[in-house]
mmCIF file of C-alpha atoms (C1' of nucleotides) in Angstrom:
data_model
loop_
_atom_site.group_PDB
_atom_site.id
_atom_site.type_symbol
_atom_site.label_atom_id
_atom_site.label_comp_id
_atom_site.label_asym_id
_atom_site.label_seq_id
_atom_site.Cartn_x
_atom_site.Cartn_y
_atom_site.Cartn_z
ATOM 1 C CA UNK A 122 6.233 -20.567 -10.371
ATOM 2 C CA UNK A 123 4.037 -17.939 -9.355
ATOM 3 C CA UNK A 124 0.731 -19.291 -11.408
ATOM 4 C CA UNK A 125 -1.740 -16.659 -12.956
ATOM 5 C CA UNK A 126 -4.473 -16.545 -10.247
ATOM 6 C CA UNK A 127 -5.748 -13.486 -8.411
ATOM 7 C CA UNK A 128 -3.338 -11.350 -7.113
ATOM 8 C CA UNK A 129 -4.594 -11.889 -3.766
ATOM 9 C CA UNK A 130 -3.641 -15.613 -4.252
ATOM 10 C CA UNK A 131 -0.016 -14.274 -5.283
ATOM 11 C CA UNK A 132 0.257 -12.403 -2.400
ATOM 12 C CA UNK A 133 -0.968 -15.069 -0.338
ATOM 13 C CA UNK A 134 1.546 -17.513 -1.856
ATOM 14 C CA UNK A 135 4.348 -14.829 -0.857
ATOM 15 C CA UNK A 136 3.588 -14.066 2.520
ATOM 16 C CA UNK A 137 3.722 -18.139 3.257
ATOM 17 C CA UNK A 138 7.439 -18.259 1.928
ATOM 18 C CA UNK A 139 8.549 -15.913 4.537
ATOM 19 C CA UNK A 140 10.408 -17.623 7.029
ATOM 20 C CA UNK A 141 10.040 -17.883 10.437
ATOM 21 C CA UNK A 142 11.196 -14.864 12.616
ATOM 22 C CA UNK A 143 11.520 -12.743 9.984
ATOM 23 C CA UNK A 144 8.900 -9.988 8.119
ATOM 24 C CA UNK A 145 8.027 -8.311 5.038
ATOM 25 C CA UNK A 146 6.553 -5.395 3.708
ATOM 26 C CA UNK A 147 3.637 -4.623 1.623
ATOM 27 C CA UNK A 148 5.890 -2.650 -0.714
ATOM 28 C CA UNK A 149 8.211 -5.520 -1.200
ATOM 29 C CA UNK A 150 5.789 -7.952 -2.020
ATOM 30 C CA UNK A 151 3.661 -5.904 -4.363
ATOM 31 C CA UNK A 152 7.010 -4.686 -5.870
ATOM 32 C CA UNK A 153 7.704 -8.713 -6.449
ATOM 33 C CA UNK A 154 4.212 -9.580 -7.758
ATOM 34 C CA UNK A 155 4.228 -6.198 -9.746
ATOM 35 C CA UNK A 156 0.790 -4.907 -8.390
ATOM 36 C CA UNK A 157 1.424 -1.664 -9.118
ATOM 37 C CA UNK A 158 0.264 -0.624 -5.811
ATOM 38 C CA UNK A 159 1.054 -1.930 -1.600
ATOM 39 C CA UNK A 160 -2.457 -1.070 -1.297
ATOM 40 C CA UNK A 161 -3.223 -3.997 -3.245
ATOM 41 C CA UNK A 162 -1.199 -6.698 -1.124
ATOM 42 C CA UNK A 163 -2.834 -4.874 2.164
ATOM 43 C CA UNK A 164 -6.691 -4.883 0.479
ATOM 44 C CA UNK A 165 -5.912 -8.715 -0.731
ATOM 45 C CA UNK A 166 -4.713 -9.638 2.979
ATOM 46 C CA UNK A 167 -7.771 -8.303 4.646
ATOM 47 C CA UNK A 168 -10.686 -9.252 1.785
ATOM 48 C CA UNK A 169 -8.718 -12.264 1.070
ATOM 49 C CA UNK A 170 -9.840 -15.174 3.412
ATOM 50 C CA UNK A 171 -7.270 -14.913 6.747
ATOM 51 C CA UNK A 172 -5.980 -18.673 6.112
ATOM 52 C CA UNK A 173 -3.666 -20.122 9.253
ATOM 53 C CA UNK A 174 -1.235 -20.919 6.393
ATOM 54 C CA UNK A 175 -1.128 -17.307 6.016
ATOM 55 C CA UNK A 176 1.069 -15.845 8.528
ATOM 56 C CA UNK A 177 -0.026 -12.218 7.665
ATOM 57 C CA UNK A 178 1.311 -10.882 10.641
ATOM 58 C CA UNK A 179 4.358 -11.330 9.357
ATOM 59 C CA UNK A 180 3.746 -8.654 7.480
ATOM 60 C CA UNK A 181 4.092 -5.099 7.999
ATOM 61 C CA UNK A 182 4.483 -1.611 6.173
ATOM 62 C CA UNK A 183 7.945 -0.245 5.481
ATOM 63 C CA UNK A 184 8.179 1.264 8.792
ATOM 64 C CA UNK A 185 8.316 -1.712 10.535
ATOM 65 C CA UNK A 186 5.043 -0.889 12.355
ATOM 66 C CA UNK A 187 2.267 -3.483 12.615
ATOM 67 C CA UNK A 188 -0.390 -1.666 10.948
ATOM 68 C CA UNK A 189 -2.748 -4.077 10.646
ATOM 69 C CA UNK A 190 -3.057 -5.225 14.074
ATOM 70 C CA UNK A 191 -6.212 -3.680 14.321
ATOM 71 C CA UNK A 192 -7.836 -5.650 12.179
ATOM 72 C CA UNK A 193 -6.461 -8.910 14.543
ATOM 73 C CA UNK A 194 -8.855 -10.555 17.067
ATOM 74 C CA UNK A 195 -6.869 -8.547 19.425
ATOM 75 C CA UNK A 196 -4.092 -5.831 18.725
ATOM 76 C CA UNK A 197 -1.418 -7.800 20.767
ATOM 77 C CA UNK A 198 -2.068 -11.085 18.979
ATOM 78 C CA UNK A 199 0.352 -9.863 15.888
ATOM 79 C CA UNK A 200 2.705 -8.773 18.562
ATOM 80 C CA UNK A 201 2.615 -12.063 20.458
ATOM 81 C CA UNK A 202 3.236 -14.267 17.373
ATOM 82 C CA UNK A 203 6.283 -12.172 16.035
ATOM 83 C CA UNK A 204 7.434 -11.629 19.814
ATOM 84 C CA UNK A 205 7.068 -14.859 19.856
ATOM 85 C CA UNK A 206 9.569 -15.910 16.537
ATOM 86 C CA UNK A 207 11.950 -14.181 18.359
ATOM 87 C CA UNK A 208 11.189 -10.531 17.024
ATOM 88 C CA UNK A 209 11.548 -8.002 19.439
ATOM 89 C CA UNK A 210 8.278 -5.304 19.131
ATOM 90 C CA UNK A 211 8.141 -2.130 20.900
ATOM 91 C CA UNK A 212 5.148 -0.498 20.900
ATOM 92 C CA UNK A 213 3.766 -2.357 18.057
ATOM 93 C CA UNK A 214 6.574 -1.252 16.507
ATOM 94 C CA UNK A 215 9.192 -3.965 15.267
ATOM 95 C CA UNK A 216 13.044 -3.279 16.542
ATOM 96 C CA UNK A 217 15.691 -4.405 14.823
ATOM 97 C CA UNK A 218 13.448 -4.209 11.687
ATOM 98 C CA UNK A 219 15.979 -4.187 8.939
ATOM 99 C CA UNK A 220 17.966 -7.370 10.913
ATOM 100 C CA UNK A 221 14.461 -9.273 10.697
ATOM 101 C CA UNK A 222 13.199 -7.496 7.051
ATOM 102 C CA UNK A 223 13.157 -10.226 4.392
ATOM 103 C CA UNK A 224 12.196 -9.463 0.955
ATOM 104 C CA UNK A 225 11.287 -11.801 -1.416
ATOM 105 C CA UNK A 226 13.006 -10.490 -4.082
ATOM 106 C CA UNK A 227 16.186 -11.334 -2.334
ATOM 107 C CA UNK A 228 14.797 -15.239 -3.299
ATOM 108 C CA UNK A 229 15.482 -13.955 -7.096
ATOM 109 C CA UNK A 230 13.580 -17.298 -8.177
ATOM 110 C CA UNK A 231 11.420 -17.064 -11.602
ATOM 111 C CA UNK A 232 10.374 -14.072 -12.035
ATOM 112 C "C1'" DG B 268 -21.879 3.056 -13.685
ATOM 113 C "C1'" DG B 269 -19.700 6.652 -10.726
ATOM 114 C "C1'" DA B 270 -17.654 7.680 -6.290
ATOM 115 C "C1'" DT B 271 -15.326 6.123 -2.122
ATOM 116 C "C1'" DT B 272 -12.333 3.307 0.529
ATOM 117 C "C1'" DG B 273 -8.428 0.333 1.696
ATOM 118 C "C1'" DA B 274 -3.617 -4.133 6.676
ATOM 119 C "C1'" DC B 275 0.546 1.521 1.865
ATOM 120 C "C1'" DG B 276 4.317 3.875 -0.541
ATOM 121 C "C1'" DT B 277 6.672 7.586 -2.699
ATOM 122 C "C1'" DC B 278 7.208 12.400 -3.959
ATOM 123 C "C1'" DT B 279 6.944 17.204 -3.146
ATOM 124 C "C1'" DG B 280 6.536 21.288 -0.094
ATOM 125 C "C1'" DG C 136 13.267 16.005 8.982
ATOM 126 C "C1'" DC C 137 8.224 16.301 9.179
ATOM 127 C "C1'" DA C 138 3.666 17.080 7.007
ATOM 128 C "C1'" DG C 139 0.580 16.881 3.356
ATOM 129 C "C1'" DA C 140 -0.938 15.255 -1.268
ATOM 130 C "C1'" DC C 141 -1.105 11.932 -4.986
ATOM 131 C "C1'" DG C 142 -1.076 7.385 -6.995
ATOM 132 C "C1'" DC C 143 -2.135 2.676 -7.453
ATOM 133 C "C1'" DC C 144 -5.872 -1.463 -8.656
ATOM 134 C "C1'" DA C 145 -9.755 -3.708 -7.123
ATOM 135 C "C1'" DA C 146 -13.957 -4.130 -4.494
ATOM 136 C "C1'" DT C 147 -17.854 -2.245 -2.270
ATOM 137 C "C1'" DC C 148 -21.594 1.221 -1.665
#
DNA sequence: GGATTGACGTCTG
DNA sequence: GCAGACGCCAATC
C-alpha cells in the first residue's frame, strides 16, 4: 500500500506503524522499503521534516542504541519517550532490545 | 559536475 | 570477539 513517493515518505510511513512500546531499526526498515542502504532511512529521518506523527525515536540502529539522540532537542528526550512506553534504556542504550524489536517485515502485508 | 557527508549495516582482518 | 574498511543512495558543498 506503500505508494511510490520519496523514500523518505516510505520510511516515514513505516516508522508511524510501529506500535507503541516497541522499536525498530534502520536496517529493518530500509531492508522492507528496499533502499539499498540504512543510511538512507537515517539521512531521510533527519532531512526529512521531524513530523509529531513521526515517532522517530522509536527508532534505533541494530544495536539497540539510540544513535540519534543527538540530533533531539535534548539527548534524554528519546530516552524519556521510550522510557516512557515502557522501554527500559540504560545508558541510552535500550535493554531488553530484542523483547521490544519490531520489524516491519514481521507485518508481511503487500509487499 | 565532482567530492564529501550522513540518525547505519555487513564483511573481512 | 573487537577493530577497521567498504558499501549504499541521495543531498549538500
Amino acid at each position: 500500500m506503500i505508494k511510490k513517493t520519496h523514500y523518505y515518505q516510505q520510511v516515514y510511513d513505516v516508522v508511524r506503524q510501529i506500535p507503541t512500546g516497541k522499536v525498530t531499526t534502520y536496517g529493518a526498515i530500509a531492508e522492507y522499503l528496499r533502499l539499498g542502504s540504512p543510511r538512507m532511512v537515517g539521512w531521510a529521518l533527519h532531512q526529512g521534516e521531524l513530523n509529531d506523527s513521526v515517532p522517530a525515536h522509536r527508532v534505533v540502529n541494530r544495536k539497540g542504541e539510540l544513535s540519534g539522540r543527538n540530533h533531539f532537542p535534548t539527548p534524554d528526550w528519546m530516552q524519556s519517550l521510550l522510557e516512557n512506553e515502557g522501554i527500559t534504556i540504560k545508558n541510552a542504550t535500550i535493554q531488553n532490545f530484542e523483547s521490544v524489536r519490531w520489524d516491519p517485515n514481521t507485518l508481511e502485508e503487500a509487499h
